Coordinates of C-alpha atoms in Angstrom, one line a residue:
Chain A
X277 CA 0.0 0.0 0.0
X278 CA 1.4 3.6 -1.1
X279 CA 0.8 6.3 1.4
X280 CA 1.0 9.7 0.5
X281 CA 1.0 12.9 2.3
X282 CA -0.5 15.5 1.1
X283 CA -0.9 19.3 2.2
X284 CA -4.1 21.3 2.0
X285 CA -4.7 24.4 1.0
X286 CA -7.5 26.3 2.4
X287 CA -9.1 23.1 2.2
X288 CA -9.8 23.6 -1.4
X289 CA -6.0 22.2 -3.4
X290 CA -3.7 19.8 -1.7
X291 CA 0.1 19.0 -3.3
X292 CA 1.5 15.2 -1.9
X293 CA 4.5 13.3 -2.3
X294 CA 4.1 9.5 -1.7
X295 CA 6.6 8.8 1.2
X296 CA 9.3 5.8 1.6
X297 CA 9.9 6.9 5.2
X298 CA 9.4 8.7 7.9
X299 CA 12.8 9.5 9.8
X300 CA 11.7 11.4 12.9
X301 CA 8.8 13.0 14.5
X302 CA 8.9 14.9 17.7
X303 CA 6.7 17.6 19.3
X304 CA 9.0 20.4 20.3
X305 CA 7.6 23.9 22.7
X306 CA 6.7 25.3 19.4
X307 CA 5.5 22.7 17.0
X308 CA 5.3 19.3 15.4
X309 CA 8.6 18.1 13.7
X310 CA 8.8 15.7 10.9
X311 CA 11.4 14.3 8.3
X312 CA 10.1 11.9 5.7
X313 CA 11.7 10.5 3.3
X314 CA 9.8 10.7 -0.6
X315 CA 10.2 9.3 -3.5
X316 CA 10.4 11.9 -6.0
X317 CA 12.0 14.7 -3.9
X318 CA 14.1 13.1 -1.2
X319 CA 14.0 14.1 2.2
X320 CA 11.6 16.6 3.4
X321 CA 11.1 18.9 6.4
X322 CA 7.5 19.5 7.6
X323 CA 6.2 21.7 10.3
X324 CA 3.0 21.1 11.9
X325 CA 2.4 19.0 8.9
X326 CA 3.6 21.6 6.0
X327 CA 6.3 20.9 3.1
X328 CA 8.9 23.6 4.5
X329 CA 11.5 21.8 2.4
X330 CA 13.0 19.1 0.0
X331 CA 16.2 17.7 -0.8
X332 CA 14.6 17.4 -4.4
X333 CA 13.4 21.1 -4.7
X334 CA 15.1 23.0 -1.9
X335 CA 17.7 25.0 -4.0
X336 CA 15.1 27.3 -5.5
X337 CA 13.9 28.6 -2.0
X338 CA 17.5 28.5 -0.5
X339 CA 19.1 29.9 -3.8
X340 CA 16.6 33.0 -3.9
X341 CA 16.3 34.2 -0.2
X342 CA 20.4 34.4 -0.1
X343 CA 21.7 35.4 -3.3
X344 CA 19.8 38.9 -4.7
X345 CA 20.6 40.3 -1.3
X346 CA 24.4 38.8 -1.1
X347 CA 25.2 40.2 -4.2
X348 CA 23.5 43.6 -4.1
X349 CA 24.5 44.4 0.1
X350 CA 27.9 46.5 -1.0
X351 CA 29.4 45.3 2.4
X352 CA 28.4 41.5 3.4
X353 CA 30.9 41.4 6.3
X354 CA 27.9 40.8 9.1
X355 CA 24.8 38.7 8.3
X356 CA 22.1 37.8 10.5
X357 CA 19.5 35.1 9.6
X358 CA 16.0 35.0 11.8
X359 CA 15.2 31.1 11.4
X360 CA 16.6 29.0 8.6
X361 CA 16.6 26.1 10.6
X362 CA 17.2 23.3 8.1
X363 CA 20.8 25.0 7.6
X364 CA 20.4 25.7 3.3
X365 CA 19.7 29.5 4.2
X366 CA 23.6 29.7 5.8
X367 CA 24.8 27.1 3.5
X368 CA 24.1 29.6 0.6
X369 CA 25.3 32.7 3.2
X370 CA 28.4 31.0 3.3
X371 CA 29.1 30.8 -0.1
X372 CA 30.4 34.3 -0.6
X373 CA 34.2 34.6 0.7
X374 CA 33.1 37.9 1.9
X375 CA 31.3 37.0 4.9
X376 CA 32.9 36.8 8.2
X377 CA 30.4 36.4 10.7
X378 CA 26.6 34.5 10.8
X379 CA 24.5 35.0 13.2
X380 CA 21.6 32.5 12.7
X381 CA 18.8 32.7 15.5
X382 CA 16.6 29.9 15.5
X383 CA 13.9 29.9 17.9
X384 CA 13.3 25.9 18.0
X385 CA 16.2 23.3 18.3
X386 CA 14.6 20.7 17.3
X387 CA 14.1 21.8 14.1
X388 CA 18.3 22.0 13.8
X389 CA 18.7 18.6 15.8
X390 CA 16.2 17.1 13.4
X391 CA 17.6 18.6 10.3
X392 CA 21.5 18.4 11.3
X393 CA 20.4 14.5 11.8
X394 CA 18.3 13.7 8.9
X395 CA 18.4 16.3 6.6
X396 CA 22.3 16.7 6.3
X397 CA 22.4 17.4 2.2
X398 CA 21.0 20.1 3.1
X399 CA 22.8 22.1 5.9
X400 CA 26.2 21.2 5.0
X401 CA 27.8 24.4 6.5
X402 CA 27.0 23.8 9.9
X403 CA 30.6 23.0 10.4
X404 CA 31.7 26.6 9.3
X405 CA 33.2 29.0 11.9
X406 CA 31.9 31.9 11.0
X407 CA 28.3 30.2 11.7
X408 CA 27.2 31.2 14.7
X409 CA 24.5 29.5 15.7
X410 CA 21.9 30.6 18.9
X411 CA 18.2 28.9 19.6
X412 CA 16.8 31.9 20.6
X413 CA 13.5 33.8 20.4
X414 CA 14.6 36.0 16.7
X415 CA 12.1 38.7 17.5
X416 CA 13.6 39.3 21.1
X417 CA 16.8 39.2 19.9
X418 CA 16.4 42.1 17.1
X419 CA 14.7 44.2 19.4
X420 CA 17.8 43.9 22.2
X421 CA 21.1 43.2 19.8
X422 CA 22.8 46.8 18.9
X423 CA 25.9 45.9 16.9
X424 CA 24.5 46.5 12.8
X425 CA 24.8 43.5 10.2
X426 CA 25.2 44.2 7.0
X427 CA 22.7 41.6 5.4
X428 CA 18.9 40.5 7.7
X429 CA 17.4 38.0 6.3
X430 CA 14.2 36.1 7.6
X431 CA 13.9 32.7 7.3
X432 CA 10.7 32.4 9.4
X433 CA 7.3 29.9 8.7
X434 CA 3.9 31.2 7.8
X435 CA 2.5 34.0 10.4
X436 CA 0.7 31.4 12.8
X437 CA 2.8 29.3 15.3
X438 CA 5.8 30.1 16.5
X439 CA 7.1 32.9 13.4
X440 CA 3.1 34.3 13.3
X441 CA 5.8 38.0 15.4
X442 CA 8.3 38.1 12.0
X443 CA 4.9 39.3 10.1
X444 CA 4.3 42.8 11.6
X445 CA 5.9 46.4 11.7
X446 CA 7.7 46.5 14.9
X447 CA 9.8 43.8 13.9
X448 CA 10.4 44.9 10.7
X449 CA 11.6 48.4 12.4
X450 CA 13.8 46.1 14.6
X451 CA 15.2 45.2 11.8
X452 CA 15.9 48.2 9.7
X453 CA 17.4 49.9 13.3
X454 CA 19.8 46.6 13.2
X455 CA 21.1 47.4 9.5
X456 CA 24.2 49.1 8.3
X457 CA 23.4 51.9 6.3
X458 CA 23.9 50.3 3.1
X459 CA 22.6 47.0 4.2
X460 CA 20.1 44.6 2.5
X461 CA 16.9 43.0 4.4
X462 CA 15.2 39.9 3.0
X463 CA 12.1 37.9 3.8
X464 CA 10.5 35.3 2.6
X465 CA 6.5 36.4 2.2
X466 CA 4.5 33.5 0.9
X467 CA 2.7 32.1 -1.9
X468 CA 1.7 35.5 -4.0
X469 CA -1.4 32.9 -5.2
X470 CA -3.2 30.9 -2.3
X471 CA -1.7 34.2 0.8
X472 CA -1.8 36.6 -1.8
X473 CA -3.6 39.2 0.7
X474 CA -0.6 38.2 3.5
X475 CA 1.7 38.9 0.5
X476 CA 0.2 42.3 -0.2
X477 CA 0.2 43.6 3.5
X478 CA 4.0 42.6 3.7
X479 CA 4.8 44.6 0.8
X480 CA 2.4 48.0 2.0
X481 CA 4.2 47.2 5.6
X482 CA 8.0 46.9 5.1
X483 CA 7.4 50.2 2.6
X484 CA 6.4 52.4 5.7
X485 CA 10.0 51.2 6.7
X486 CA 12.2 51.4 3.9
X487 CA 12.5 53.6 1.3
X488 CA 13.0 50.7 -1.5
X489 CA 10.9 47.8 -1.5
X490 CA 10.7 45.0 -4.4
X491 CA 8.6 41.7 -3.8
X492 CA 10.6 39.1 -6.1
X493 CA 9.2 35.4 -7.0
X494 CA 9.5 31.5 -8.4
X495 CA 8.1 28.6 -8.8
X496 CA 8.6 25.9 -5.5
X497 CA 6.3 22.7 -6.1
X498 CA 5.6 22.2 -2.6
X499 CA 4.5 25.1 -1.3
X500 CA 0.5 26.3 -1.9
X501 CA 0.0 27.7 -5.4
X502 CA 3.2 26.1 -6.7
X503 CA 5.2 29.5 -6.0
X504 CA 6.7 31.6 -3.3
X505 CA 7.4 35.3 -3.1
X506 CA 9.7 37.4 -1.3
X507 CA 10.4 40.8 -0.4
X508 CA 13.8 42.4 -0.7
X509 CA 14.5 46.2 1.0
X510 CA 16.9 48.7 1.9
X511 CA 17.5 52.3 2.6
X512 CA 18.5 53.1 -0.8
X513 CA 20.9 50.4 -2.6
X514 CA 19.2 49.0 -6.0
X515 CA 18.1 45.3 -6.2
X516 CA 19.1 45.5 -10.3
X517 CA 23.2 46.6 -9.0
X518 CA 24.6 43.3 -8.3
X519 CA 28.1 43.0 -8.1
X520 CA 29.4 41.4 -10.9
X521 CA 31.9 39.2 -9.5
X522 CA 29.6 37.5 -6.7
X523 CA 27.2 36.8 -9.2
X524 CA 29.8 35.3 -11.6
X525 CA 31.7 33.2 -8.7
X526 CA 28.1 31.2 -8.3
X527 CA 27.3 29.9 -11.6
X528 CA 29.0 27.1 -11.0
X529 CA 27.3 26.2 -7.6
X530 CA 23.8 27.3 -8.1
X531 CA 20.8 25.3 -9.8
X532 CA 18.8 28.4 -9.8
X533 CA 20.0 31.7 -9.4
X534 CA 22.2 33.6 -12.4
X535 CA 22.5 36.8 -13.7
X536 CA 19.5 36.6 -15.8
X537 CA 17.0 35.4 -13.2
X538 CA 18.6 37.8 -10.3
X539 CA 16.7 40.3 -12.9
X540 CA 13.9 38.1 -13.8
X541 CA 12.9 37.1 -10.6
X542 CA 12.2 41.1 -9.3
X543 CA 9.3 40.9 -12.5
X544 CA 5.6 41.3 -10.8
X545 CA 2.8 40.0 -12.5
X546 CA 0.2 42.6 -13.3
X547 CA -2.3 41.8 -11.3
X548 CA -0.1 42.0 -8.2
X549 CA 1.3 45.4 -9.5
X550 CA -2.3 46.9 -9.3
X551 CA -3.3 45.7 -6.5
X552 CA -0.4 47.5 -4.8
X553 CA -1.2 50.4 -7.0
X554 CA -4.6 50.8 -5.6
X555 CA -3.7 50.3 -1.7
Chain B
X51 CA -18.3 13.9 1.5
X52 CA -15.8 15.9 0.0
X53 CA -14.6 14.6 -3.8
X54 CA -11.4 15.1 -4.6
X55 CA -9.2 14.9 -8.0
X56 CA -5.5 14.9 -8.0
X57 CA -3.6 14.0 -11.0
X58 CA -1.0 11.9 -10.2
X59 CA 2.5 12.6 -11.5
X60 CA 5.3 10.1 -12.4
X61 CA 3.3 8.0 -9.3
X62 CA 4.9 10.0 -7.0
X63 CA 3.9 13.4 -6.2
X64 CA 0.1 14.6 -6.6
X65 CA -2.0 18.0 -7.1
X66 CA -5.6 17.9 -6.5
X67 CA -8.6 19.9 -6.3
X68 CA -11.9 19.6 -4.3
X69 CA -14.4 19.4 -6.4
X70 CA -17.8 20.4 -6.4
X71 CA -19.2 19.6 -9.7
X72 CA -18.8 17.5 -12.6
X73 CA -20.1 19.4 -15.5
X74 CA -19.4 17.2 -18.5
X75 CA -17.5 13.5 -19.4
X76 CA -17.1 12.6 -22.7
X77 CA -14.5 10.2 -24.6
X78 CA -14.1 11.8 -28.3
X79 CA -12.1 9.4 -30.8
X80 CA -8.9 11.0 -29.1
X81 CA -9.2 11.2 -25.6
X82 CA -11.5 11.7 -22.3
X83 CA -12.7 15.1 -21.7
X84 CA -14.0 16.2 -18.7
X85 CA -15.0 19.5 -17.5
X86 CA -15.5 19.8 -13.7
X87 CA -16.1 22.4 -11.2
X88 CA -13.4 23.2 -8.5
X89 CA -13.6 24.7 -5.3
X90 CA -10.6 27.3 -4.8
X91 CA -9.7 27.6 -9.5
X92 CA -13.8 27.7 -10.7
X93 CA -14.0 25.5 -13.6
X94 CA -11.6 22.9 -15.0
X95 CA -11.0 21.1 -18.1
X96 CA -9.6 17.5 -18.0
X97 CA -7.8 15.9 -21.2
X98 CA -7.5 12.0 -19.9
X99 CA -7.7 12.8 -16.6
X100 CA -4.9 15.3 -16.2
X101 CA -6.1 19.1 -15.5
X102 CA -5.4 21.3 -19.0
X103 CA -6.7 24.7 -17.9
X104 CA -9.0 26.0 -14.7
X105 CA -10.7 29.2 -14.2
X106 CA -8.7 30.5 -11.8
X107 CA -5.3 29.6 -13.1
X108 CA -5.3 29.8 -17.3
X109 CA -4.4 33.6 -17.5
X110 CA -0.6 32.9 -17.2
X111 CA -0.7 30.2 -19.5
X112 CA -2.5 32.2 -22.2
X113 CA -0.8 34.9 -21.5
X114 CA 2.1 33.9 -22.1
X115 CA 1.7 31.9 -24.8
X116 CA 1.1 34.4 -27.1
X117 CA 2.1 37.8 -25.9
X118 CA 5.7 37.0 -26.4
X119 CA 5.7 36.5 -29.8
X120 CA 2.7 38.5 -30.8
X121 CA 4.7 42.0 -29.6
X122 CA 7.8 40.5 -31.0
X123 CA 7.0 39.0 -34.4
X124 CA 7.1 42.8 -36.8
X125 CA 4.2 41.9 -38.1
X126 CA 1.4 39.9 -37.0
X127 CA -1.9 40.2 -39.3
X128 CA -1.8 36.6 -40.0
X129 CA -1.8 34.2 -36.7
X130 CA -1.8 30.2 -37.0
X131 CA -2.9 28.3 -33.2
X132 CA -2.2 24.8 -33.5
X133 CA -4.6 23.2 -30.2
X134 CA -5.9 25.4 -28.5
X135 CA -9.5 23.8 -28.0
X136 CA -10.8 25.7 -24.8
X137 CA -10.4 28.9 -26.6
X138 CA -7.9 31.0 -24.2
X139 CA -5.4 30.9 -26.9
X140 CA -7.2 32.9 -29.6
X141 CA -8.8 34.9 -26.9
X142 CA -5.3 36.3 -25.8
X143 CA -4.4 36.5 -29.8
X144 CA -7.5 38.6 -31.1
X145 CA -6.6 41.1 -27.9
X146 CA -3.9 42.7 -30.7
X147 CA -5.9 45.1 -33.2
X148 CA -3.0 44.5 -35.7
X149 CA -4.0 40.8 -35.9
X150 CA -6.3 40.4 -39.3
X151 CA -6.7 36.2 -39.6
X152 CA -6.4 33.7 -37.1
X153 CA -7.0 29.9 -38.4
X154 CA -7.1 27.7 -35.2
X155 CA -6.5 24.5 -36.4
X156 CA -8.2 22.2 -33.3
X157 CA -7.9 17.8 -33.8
X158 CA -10.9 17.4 -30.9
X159 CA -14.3 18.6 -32.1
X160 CA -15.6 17.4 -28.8
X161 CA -13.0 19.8 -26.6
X162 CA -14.3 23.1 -28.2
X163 CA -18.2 21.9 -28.0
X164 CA -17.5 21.0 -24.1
X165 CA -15.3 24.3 -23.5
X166 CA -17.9 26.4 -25.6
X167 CA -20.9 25.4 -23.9
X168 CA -19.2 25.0 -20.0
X169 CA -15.9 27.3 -19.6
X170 CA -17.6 30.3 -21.2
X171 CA -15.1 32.9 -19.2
X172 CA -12.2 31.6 -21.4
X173 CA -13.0 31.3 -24.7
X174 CA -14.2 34.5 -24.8
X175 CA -13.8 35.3 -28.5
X176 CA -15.2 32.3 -29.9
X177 CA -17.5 34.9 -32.1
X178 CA -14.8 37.7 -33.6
X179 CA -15.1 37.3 -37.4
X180 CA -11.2 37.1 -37.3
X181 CA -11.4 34.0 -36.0
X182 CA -11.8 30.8 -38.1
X183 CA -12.3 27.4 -36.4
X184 CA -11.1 24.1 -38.2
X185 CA -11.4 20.5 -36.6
X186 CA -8.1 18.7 -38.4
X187 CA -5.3 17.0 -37.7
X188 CA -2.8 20.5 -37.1
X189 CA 0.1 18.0 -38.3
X190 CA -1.5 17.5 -41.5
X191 CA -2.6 20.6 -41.8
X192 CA 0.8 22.5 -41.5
X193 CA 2.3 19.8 -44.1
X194 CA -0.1 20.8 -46.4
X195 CA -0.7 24.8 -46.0
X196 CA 1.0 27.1 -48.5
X197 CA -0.2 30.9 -46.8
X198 CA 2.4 31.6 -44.9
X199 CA 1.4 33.0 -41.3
X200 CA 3.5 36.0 -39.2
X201 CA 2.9 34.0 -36.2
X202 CA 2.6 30.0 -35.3
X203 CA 1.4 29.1 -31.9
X204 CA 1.7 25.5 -30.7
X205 CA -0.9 24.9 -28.1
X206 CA -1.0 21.3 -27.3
X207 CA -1.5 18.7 -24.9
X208 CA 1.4 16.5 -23.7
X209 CA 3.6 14.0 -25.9
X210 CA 1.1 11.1 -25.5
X211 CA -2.0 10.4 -27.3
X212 CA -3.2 13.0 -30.1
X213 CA -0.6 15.8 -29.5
X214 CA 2.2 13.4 -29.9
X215 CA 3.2 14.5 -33.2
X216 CA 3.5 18.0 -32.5
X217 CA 6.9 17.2 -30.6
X218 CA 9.5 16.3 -33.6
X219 CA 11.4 17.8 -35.8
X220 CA 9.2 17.2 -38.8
X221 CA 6.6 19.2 -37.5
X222 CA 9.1 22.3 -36.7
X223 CA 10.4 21.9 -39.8
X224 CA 6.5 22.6 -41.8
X225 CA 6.1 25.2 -39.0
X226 CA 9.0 27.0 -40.1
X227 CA 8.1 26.8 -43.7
X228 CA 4.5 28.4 -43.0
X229 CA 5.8 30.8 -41.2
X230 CA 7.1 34.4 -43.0
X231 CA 10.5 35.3 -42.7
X232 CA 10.0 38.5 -40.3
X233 CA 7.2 35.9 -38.2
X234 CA 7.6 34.0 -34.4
X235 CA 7.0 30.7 -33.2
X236 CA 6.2 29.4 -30.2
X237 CA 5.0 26.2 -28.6
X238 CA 4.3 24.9 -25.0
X239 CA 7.4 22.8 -23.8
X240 CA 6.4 20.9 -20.8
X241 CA 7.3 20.9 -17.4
X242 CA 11.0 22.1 -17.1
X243 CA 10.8 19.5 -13.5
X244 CA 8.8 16.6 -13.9
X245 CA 9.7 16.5 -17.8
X246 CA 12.5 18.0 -18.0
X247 CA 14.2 15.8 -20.3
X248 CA 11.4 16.2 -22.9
X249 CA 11.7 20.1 -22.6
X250 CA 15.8 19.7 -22.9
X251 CA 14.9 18.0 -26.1
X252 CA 12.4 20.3 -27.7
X253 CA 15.0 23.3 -27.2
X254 CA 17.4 21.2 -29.0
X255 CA 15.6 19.9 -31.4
X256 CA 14.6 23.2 -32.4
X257 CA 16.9 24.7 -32.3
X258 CA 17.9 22.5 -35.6
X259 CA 15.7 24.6 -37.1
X260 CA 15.6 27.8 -35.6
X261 CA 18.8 30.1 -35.2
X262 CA 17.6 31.8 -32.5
X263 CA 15.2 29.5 -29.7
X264 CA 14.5 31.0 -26.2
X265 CA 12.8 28.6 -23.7
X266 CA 10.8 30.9 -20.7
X267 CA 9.2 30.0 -17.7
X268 CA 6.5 30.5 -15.3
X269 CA 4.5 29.2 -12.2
X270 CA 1.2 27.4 -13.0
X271 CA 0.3 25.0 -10.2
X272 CA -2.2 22.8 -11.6
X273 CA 0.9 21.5 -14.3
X274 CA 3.2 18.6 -12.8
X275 CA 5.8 20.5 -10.9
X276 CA 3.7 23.6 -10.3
X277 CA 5.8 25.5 -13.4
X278 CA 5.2 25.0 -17.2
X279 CA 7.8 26.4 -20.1
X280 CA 7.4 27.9 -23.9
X281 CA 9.7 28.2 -26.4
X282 CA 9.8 31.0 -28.6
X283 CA 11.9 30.7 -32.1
X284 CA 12.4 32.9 -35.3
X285 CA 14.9 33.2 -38.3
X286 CA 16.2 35.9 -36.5
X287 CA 13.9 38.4 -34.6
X288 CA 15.2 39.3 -31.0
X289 CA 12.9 38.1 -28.2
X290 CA 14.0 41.3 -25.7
X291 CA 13.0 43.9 -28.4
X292 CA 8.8 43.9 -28.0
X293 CA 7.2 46.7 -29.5
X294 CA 6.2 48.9 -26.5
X295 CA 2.9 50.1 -27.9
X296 CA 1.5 46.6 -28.3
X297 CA 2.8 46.0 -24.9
X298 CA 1.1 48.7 -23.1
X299 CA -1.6 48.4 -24.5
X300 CA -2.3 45.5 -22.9
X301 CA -1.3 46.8 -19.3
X302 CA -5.0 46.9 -18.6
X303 CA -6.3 43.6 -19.4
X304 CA -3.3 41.0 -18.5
X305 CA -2.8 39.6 -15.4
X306 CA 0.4 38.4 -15.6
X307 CA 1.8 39.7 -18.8
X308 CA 3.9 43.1 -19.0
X309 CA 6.9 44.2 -20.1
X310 CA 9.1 43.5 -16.9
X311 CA 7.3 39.8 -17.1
X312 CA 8.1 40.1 -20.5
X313 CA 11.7 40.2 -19.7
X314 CA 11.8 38.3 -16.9
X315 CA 10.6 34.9 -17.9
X316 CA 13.1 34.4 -20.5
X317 CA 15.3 34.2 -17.8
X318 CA 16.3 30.4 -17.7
X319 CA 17.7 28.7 -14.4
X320 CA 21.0 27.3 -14.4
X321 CA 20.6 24.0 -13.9
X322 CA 19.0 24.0 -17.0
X323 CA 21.6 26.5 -18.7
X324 CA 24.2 24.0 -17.8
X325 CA 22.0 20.7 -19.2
X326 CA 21.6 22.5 -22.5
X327 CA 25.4 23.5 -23.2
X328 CA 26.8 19.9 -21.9
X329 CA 24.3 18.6 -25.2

C-alpha cells in the first residue's frame, strides 16, 4: 500500500508526495517536527504537517532568499539570519568569501537537531566558523542586539505558530534599526497565489519602513500555489546593481540563481502590480 | 463527503482539487474530456484525466503563450494556433488590433463543444469574425498549407496520445516553412521539473531549425511541478525587443503579462543552462 502525504490548502487544493519513510517526528515547545523520506524529492522537512523543504526542490527557495541580497549588500561582512533552521539559508550565506560572521537565531532546536540528523544534504555548512549558531527567540533578539549587520534576512514559517511575530511592523523596524546603512533586508513572504492578501500587506508594511521595497518570485512545487514570493528592501541600494563578481563566482554552484534570473525574478505580474497600486 | 481529483505525477507526487461539480464526461475518438467544477480555481478542463486549464489559473498560461511572440514578431496580421481547444489561446491572440486572420487548427471537435458550452469565461472570442475554427489533424494541416502566417502558436496537450506528433522535428520543420520570414513561433514545452528531459529535447531539437530559440518560464500550479515552459523561435527576430505600444496596450487587461514579465521569464535557471550547453 502507497501512502502519501499531502498538504491542503484552504481546504480547497492539496500538493502530496508518496513517502518511503518517515525519519523522525517529535513535538518540540513550538511545534510538530517531521522528516520523511519521498520518492520523488528526497527528504523533506515538515512543520506542523507543512512541506517547509525538500532535498529534491530546496535549491530554488534557498538559492533566492540568499543570493539577490548577497550580491546587491555593497558590504556582506555581518549577516544575521531570523530562522533557517534546516541550515540551506547559511549554506548559501556561506558561499560568498566575503562573509565573516553568521549570526543565525533559531527559535526551536529541534528543528536544527532534526535537520543536522536527517536532513544533512542540506545544511552542509553547519561545520563553518563563521556560523554562529543561537536557539533563541529572533524577534527578542532584534529588538535587544545593537551591533549593525550588514545583510537580515528572515527565514521564518507562515504568520501562525511560533514565526506568526516576523509578520508585523515592529519587527520589521527592529530590523531596519539593526542594519548598516547600506545594508540589505530579505524575507521570505508567501505564496503570491493561495496568501496573496498576506503577501500584499507585507509589501504595504516593510514600505512604511524602507524607502525601496521590491517583492521578487519563483516557482517551488511544494509550497500552496506552486510559487513563493519574497520581499527584498533597503535604505537606498538597487536590487538591479549586483556585483558582478559574486554573481559570476556562483554559476557554477547554483541550480537556480544567475544573472539573468537575479533580474527576472524582481518581474511582478500585473495583477499584483495593481493591487499594490490601488492600496 | 468531499470529492477530490488529484492527478497523479510520475506516481509520486500529486495535485488535487476539491471538487464540487462535474459538468461534463465525454470520450471523443482522441481522448477523455472532462470538464469539472473546483472549489478554490472555478472551472476545469480535464484531457485524460490530467487538468489542462482551470478558471482560476489559465491567465498565465495564455498569456504567455502568445504575448511574447505576438509583440515581437514585426508583423502579425496573419496568426496560425495549432490546439488550442478551450479557446484561451485565440482569446489572448484577437486582444492585438493588428491581428487580421487567425486559423485555429483544433484535432478534438468534442473539446471546443465542451469548453464552448461549459468554460464560457475563457474562450471568450469564440464569435470575432477574425477567427476561423477548423477541426483537423494540425500536423496534416501545416504539411499541407501554403499561406504563410506572421505567427505559429503551438498549443498542445502532452507527448502522449493525439498531441504526440507536434513534438518532432518534422513538425518544426512545416512550422518553419509556413511561417514568413520577419514571423515568431512558439509552442508549449512541458514541465522544465517533472519533464525535464522532454523540454531539454524540444529546445534542442529546435533549435535544428531555428537560429535563435529561447525557452521561458513561469508558475502554474495545476501542471506537474507547479511550473510550465514555452519556447519562442524565429529566423532571427530578437525576443528582448517587444514593440512597446503593443505591450502597453495591454497593461490593462493582463494579469500576468507586461513588459518586466516580459523580460523576466526568459530568464532560464541554471541547472537548466548547464543541461543545454553539456548537449
Amino acid at each position: 500500500m502507497a501512502i502519501w502525504y499531502d498538504e491542503v490548502h484552504n481546504d480547497s487544493t492539496r500538493f502530496g508526495c508518496k513517502l518511503t519513510k518517515t525519519l523522525f517526528v517529535g513535538q518540540s515547545d513550538f511545534q510538530k517536527v517531521a522528516v520523511v523520506e519521498t520518492e520523488a524529492l528526497g527528504r523533506a522537512l515538515l512543520l506542523d504537517d507543512l512541506w517547509m523543504c525538500a532535498e529534491g526542490e530546496e535549491k530554488t527557495y534557498h538559492e533566492l532568499i540568499v543570493h539577490p541580497a548577497l550580491t546587491t549588500a555593497p558590504r556582506i561582512e555581518r549577516v544575521l539570519i531570523i530562522g533557517g533552521g534546516d541550515g540551506g539559508t547559511a549554506r548559501e550565506v556561506l558561499r560568498h568569501p566575503e562573509v565573516r560572521h553568521v549570526d543565525m537565531v533559531e527559535v526551536d532546536g529541534m528543528v536544527v537537531e532534526a535537520c543536522k540528523e536527517h536532513l544533512p544534504s542540506v545544511g552542509t555548512a553547519w561545520g563553518d566558523p563563521r556560523l554562529h549558531v543561537r536557539i533563541d527567540d529572533g524577534i527578542k533578539f532584534v529588538a535587544e542586539a545593537t551591533v549593525p549587520y550588514d545583510v537580515v534576512i528572515v527565514d521564518g514559517s507562515d504568520p501562525v505558530g511560533p514565526a506568526v511575530g516576523l509578520f508585523n511592523e515592529t519587527f520589521y523596524r527592529n530590523c531596519a534599526r539593526l542594519l548598516a546603512d547600506h545594508g540589505v533586508f530579505v524575507t521570505q513572504s508567501e505564496s503570491p497565489n493561495v496568501h496573496r492578501e498576506v503577501h500584499l500587506d507585507m509589501v504595504r508594511t516593510l514600505g512604511k519602513v524602507f524607502p525601496k521595497v521590491h517583492p521578487y518570485y519563483d516557482t517551488i512545487s511544494i509550497y500552496p500555489g506552486g510559487t513563493w514570493s519574497w520581499i527584498w528592501a533597503s535604505k537606498g541600494t538597487n536590487p538591479h546593481e549586483p556585483v558582478l563578481e559574486r554573481v559570476a563566482r556562483l554559476e557554477d554552484v547554483t541550480d537556480v540563481y544567475n544573472l539573468e534570473m537575479h533580474h527576472g525574478v524582481f518581474a511582478v505580474p500585473n495583477a499584483i502590480k495593481r493591487a499594490l497600486r490601488s492600496s
